[in-house]
C-alpha positions as a printed Julia matrix, in Angstrom:
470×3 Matrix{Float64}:
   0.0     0.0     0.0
   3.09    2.1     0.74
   3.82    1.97   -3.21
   0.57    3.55   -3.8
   0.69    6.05   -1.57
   3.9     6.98   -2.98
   2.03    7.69   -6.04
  -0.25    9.35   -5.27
   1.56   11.95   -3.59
   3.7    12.24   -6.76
   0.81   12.73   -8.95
  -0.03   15.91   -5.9
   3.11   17.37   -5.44
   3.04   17.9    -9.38
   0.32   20.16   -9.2
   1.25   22.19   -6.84
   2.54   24.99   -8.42
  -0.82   25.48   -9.78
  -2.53   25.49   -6.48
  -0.13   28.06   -5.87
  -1.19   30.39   -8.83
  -4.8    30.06   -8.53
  -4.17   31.86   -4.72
  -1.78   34.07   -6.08
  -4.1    35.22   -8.93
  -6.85   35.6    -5.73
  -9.17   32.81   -8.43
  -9.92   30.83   -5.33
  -9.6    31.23   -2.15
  -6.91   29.48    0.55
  -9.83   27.08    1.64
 -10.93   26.81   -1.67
  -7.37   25.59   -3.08
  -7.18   23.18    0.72
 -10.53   21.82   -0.67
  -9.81   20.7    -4.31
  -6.03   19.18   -2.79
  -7.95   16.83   -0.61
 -10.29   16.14   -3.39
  -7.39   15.31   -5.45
  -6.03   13.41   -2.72
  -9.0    10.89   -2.49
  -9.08   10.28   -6.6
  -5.64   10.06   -6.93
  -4.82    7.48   -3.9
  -8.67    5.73   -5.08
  -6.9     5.28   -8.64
  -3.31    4.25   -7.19
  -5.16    1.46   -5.23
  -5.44   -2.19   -6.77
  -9.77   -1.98   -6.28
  -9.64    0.78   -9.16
 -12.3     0.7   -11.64
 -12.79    2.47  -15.21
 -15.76    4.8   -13.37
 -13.45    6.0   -10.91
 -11.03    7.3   -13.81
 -14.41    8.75  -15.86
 -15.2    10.45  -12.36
 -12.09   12.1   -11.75
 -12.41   13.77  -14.96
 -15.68   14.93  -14.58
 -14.49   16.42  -11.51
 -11.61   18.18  -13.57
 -13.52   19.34  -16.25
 -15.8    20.66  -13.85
 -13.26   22.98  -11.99
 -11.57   24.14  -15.06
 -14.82   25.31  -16.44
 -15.4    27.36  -12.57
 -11.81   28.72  -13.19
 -11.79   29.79  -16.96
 -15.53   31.34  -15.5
 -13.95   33.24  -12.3
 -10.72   34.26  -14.74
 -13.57   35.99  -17.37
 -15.47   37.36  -14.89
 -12.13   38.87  -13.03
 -10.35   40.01  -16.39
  -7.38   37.73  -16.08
  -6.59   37.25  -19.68
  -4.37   33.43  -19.11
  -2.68   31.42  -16.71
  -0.1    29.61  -16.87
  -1.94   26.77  -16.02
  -4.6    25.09  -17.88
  -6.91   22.26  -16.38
  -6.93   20.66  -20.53
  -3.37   19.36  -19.47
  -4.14   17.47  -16.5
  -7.43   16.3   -17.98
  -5.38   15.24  -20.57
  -2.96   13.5   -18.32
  -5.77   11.74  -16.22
  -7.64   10.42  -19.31
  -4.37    8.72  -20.55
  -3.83    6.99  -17.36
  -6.9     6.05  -17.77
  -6.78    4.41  -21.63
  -3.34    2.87  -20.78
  -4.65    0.98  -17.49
  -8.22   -0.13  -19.15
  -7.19    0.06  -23.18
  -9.91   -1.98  -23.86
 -13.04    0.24  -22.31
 -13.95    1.83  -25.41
 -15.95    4.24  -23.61
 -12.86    5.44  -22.0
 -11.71    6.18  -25.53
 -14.8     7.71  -26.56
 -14.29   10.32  -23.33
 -11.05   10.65  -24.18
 -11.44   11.27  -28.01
 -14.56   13.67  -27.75
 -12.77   16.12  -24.8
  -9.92   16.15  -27.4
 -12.28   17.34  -30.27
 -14.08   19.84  -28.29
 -10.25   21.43  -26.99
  -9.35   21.61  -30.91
  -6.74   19.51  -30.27
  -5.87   18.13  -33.67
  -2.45   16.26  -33.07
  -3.78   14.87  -29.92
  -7.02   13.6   -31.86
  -4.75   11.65  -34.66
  -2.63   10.38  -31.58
  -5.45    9.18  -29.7
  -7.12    7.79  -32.84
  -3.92    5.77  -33.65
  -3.62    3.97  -30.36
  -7.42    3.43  -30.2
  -7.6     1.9   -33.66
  -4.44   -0.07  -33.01
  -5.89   -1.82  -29.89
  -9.8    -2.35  -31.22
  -9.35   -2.56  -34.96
 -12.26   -5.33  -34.59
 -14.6    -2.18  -33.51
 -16.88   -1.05  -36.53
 -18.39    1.81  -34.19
 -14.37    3.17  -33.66
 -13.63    3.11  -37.41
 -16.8     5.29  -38.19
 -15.85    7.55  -35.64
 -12.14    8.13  -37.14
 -13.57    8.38  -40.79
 -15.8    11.06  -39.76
 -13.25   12.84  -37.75
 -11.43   13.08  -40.73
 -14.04   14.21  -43.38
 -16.18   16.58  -40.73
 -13.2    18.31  -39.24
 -10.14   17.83  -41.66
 -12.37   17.13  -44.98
  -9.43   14.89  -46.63
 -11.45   12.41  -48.9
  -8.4     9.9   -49.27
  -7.83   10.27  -45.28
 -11.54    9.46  -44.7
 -11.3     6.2   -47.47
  -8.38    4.95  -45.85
  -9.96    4.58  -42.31
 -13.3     2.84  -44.11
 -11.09    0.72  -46.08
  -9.18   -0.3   -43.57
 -11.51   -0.75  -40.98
 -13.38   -3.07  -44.03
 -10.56   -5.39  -43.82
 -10.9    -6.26  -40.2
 -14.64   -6.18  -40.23
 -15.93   -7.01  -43.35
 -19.0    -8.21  -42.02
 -20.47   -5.39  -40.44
 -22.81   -4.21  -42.65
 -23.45   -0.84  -41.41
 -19.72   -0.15  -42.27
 -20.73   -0.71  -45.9
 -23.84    1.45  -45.38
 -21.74    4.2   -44.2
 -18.95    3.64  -46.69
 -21.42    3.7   -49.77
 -23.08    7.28  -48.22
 -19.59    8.95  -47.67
 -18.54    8.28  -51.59
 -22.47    9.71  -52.65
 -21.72   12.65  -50.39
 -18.69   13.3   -52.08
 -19.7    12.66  -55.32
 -22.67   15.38  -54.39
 -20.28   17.84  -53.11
 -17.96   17.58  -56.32
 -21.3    17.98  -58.22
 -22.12   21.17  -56.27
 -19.06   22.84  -56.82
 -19.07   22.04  -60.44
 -22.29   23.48  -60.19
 -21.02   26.9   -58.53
 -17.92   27.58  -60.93
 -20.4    26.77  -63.98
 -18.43   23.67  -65.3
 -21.84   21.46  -65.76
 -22.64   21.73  -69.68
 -25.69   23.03  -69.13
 -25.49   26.24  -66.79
 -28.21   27.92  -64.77
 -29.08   30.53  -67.21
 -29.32   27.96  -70.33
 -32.12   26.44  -68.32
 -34.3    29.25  -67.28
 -33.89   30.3   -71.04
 -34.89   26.77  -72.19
 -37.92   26.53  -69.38
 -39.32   30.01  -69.86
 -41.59   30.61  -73.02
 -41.05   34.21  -74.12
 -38.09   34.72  -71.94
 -35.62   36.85  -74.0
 -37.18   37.25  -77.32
 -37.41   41.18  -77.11
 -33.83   41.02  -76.43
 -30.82   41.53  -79.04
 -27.8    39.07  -78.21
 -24.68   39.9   -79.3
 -21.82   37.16  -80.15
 -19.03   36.9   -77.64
 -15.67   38.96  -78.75
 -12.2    37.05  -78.93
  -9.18   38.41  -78.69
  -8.39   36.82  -82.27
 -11.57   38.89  -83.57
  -9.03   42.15  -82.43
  -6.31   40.43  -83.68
  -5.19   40.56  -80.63
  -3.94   36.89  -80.19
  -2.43   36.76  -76.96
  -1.17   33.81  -75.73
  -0.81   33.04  -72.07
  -0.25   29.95  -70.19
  -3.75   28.84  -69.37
  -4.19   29.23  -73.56
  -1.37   26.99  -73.9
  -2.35   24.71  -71.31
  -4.16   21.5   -73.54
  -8.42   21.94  -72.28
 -10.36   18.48  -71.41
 -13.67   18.55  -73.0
 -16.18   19.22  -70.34
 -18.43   15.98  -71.18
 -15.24   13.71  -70.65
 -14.73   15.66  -67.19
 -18.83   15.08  -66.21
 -18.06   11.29  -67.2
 -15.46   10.3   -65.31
 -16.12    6.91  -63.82
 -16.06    8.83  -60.59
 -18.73   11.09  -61.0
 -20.4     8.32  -63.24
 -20.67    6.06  -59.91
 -18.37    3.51  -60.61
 -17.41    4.16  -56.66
 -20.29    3.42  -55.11
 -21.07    0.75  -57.65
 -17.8    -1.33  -56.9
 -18.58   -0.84  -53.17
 -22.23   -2.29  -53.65
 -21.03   -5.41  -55.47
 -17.91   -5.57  -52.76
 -20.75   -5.72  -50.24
 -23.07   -8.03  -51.46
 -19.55  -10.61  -51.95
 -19.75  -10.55  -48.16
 -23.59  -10.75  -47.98
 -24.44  -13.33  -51.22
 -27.65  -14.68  -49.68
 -29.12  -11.63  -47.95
 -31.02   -9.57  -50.33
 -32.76   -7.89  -47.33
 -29.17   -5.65  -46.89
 -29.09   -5.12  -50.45
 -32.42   -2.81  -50.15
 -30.8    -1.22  -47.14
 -27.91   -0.15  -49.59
 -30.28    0.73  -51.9
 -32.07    3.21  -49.8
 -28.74    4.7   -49.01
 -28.51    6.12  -52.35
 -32.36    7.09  -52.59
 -31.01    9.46  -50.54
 -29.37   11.11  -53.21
 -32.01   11.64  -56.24
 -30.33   14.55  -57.35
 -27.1    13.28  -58.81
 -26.98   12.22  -61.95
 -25.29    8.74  -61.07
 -27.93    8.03  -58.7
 -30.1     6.32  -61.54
 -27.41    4.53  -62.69
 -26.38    3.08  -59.63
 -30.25    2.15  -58.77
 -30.46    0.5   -62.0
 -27.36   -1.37  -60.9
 -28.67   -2.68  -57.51
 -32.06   -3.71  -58.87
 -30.2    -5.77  -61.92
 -28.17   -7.65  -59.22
 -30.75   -8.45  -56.75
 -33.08   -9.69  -59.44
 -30.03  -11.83  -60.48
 -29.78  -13.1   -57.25
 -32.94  -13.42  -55.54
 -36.02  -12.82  -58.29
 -38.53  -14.22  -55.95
 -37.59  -12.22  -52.91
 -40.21  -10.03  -51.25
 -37.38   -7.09  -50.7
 -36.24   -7.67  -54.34
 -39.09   -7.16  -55.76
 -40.99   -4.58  -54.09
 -37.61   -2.33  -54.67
 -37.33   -3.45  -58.44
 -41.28   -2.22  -58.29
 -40.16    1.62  -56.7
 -37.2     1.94  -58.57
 -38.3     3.73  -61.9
 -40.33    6.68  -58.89
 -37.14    7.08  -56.38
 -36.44   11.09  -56.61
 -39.73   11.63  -58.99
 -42.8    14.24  -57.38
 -46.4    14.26  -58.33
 -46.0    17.39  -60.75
 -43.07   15.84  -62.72
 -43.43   15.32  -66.18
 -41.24   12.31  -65.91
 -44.1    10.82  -63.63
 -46.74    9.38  -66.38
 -43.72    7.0   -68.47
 -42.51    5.67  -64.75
 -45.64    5.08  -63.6
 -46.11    2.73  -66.9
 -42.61    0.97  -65.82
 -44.13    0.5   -62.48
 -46.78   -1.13  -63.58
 -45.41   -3.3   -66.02
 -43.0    -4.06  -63.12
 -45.91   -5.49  -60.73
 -47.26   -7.63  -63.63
 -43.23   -8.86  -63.38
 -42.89   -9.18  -60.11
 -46.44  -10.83  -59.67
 -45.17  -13.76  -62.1
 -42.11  -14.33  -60.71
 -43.85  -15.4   -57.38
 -45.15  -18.61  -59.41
 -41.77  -19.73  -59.01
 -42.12  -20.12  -55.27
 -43.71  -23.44  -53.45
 -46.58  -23.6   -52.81
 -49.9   -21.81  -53.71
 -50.32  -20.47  -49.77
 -46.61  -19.2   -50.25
 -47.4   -17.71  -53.47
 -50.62  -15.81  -52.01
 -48.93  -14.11  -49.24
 -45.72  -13.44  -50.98
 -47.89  -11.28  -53.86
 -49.97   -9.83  -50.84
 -46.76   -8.33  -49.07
 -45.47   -7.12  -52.63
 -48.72   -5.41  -53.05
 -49.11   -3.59  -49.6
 -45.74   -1.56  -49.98
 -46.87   -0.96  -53.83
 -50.09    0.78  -52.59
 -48.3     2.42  -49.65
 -45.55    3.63  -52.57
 -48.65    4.76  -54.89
 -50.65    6.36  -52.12
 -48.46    9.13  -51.89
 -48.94   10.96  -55.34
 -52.62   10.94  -54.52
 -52.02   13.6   -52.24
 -51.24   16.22  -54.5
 -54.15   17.91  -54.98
 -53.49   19.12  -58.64
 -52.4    15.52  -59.85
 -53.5    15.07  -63.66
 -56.71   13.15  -64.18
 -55.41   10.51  -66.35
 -52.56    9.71  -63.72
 -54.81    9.6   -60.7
 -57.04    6.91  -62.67
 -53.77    4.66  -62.79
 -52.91    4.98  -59.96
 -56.66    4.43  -58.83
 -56.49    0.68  -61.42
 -52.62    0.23  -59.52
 -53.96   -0.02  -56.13
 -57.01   -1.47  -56.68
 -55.17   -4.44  -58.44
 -52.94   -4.34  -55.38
 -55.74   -4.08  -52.48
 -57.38   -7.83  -54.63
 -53.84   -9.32  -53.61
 -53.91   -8.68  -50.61
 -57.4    -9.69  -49.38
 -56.45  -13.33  -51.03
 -53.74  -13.05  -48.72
 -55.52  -11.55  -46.07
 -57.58  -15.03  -45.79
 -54.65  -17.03  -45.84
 -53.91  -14.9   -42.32
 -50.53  -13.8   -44.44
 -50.25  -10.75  -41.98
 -48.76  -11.38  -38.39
 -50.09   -8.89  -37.2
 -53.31   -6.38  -37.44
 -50.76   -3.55  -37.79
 -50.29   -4.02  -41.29
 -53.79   -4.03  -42.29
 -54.91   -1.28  -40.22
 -52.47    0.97  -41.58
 -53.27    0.04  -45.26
 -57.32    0.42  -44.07
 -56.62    3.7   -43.07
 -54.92    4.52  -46.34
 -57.5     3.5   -48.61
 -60.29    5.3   -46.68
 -58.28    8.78  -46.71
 -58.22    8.56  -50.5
 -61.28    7.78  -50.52
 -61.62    3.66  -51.4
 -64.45    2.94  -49.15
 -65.8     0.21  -51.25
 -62.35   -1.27  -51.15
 -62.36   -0.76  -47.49
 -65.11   -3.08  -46.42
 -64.17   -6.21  -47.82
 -60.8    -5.84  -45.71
 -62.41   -4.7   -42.69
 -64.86   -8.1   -42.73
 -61.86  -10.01  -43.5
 -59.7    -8.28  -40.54
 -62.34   -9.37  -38.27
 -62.79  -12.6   -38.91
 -59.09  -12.98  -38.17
 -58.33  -10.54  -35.09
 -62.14  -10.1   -33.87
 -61.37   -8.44  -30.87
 -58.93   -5.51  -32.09
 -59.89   -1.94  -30.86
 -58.69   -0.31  -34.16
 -60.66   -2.65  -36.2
 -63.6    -2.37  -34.29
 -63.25    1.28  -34.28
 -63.1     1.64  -37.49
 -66.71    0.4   -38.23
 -67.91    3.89  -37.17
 -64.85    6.37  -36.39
 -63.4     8.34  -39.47
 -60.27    7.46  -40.53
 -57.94   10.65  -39.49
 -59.36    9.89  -35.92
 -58.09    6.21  -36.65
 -55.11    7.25  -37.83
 -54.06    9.07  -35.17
 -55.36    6.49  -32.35
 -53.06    3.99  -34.14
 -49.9     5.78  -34.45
C-alpha cells in the first residue's frame, strides 16, 4: 500500500505549483485551493489502489472538467486574460492513465477522443485515434468515428477512405460499415457535383435552363456574339491558352462522378452478404437518398439488376425493383406518367415471378406483401391535390389491383399482425376507397375479432383512426 501512496503523492506534489497560482491570482480562495487538494487526494490514492475501476477514472475527470470550467468562468469574470496553467493538461494526463490501465473500455476512448475534439486539439485527436484503432481494430463503431473525424473536421477524402477501407478489412462483415462507406462516396460525389455546379463547369449552366424553361423569356432582347481576342487580332497567348483543355463531357463522365465508386462498393458488399437480399435494399435506400445526382439512376439500376439476379422471388427484391423507376420523382413531374407505366409493367413482373415459389399459400402471401408496400408507394402521389386526371385513374387501377392481392392473402392470415392491415385500411379510406375498405375490414375481423382499431373503425373516421393507431 506504501507503493501507492507513494504515487499518489507524486501525482499531488506535481500540481502544486498550480494550487499556488490560482491563490496568487486571488481565483480561489486558501480554503478553496485546501478543498480541491484533498479532493485530489482521495481520486488520486482511489486510482493508485489495486480496487480501481474504469468509473473512478471517468469520475475524476468529470471532476476536472468541472473545476476548469469554474476557473476559466472566475478568470472571465475577473479580467485575467491566461494562466499559466490550464486544467486541458491534467485532464489530458488523467484520461491517458486512464486508456493505458483499461485500453480496452472503449468508452474510456470515446471520453477521451470527444474532450480532445471539443479542446481543438488536432495532433492529440490523430494520436489518440492511432492507439485506439491499433488496440480495437475489430470495432466497426471506432472506425466510423475516425472516418468522420477526418471528413467533418479535416475534410481529406483519401484520409476518410483509408480509415473505411481499412476498418473493411478487419470487419468485413459489419454491414453498417458498408452502409456508411457507400453514403460517404455519394456525399462526395454530391459535393464535387455542387461545386461544379457553382464555378459553372456542368454543360448546361443555370441561365441555359431558365432560357430553355421560360416561353417568351428573351425574345425582345438583341444578343450579341461573344468577342475574342483573335476577332481584335489581338492573339495573346498566355499559359492557361497553352495549357491543352479536357472537354467538359469527358470531365462530367469520369467513372467517378459516373458512380463507378459506389457501384464497386455495392457489389464488394453483397460478396460478403451473397444470400441476404434484405441488406441489399438497405444499400439501396442509401442512395435514394441522393435523387439529385446524376449517377444516382445509374447506380439504382445497378442494384435492382443484381438483386433480381440473385434473388427474383424475394419479397425485398421485388418490391424495390417495383419503386425503382419513382425514387427522386414528385407528383407534378413530367417524368411521372412514363414511370408510372414501368411501375406497372414491373408489378405484372414481379407478380409472375412469385409462381416460381412453393406452394400456392406461399405464393398468395408473398404477392400480398409485394402489393401492400406498392399501394403504400402509390398512395403518396394521390395527395397532391393538382395531380392530372389521367394519372390519378392509374394509380386508382394500380392499387385497386394491389388491395385484390392482398385480401387473397388476407384469408390465408398472411399478416402477423393487425398492424399491417390497419395501416393500409386507413390509407384506402383517406383517398377515398371505401368500397375497397369493407371487404378488408370483414376479412380483418374474422381474423383478429377483438382488435380496438378494427372495431373502431366500423364507425370512427379514418384521421381519428389514424391518429389512435400511431
Amino acid at each position: 500500500m506504501a507503493g501507492a501512496s507513494d504515487k499518489a503523492r507524486f501525482y499531488l506534489e506535481q500540481s502544486v505549483p498550480e494550487l499556488q497560482e490560482l491563490i496568487r491570482k486571488k481565483l480561489f480562495t486558501k480554503d478553496e485551493v485546501s478543498s480541491i487538494a484533498r479532493k485530489r487526494s482521495e481520486f488520486e490514492h482511489k486510482l493508485s489502489g489495486r480496487g480501481s475501476t474504469a468509473s473512478d477514472y471517468a469520475r475524476y475527470v468529470e471532476y476536472e472538467m468541472n473545476l476548469d470550467a469554474l476557473r476559466r468562468t472566475k478568470a472571465k469574470r475577473l479580467g485575467i486574460k491566461a494562466t499559466s496553467y490550464t486544467g486541458q493538461r491534467r485532464i489530458f494526463f488523467v484520461l491517458d492513465r486512464a486508456t493505458r490501465k483499461f485500453h480496452g473500455d472503449t468508452s474510456l476512448w470515446m471520453l477521451y477522443l470527444n474532450f480532445a475534439r471539443k479542446q481543438k486539439a488536432h495532433k492529440k485527436v490523430a494520436q489518440i485515434i492511432t492507439n485506439m484503432l491499433r488496440l480495437h481494430p475489430a470495432s466497426p463503431e471506432l472506425w466510423i468515428y475516425a472516418a468522420d473525424y477526418a471528413w467533418e473536421e479535416r475534410a481529406d477524402i483519401a484520409e476518410t477512405r483509408g480509415y473505411m477501407q481499412r476498418g473493411l478489412r478487419f470487419c468485413s462483415h459489419s454491414k453498417r460499415l458498408w452502409s456508411e462507406y457507400l453514403k460517404l462516396e455519394m456525399i462526395y460525389i454530391a459535393k464535387i457535383s455542387a461545386r461544379r455546379q457553382i464555378l459553372g463547369l456542368d454543360s448546361r449552366s443555370p441561365q441555359q435552363e431558365s432560357i430553355q424553361d421560360g416561353e417568351d423569356f428573351g425574345q425582345d432582347l438583341i444578343t450579341f456574339r461573344n468577342v475574342t481576342p483573335e476577332d481584335t487580332g489581338l492573339g495573346i497567348i498566355t499559359a492557361d491558352s497553352a495549357r491543352p483543355k479536357i472537354p467538359e463531357s469527358k470531365i462530367a463522365s469520369t467513372p467517378a462522378l459516373a458512380g463507378a465508386i459506389p457501384i464497386a462498393v455495392f457489389d464488394a458488399a453483397m460478396k460478403e452478404f451473397p444470400e441476404e437480399p434484405t441488406f441489399g435494399t438497405q444499400l439501396f435506400d442509401c442512395i435514394a437518398e441522393f435523387p439529385e445526382l446524376d449517377c444516382a439512376k445509374r447506380i439504382l439500376q445497378h442494384m435492382v439488376e443484381y438483386l433480381m439476379a440473385a434473388a427474383p422471388a424475394d419479397v425485398a427484391t421485388l418490391t424495390y425493383f417495383i419503386r425503382e423507376p419513382l425514387v427522386g420523382l414528385i407528383a407534378a413531374s413530367i417524368l411521372l406518367p412514363r414511370a408510372l407505366m414501368e411501375v406497372v409493367d414491373r408489378f405484372e413482373l414481379a407478380m409472375q415471378n412469385v409462381s416460381s415459389l412453393e406452394g400456392s399459400v406461399e405464393q398468395t402471401r408473398t404477392r400480398g406483401a409485394i402489393s401492400r408496400y406498392t399501394i403504400k408507394c402509390l398512395a403518396t402521389y394521390l395527395e397532391y391535390p393538382e395531380l392530372d386526371p389521367d394519372i390519378r385513374a392509374v394509380l386508382t387501377a394500380m392499387i385497386k389491383t394491389a388491395w385484390a392481392h392482398c385480401l387473397k392473402a388476407l384469408k390465408t392470415k398472411g399478416p402477423r399482425s393487425s398492424d399491417e392491415t390497419i395501416a393500409l385500411l386507413n390509407i384506402l379510406r383517406l383517398h377515398g376507397f371505401k368500397d375497397l375498405v369493407q371487404p378488408g375490414l370483414t376479412s380483418a375481423l374474422e381474423i383478429w375479432p377483438a382488435d380496438p382499431h378494427l372495431l373502431a373503425m366500423t364507425s370512427d373516421s379514418p384521421v381519428v383512426l389514424l391518429q389512435q393507431h400511431q
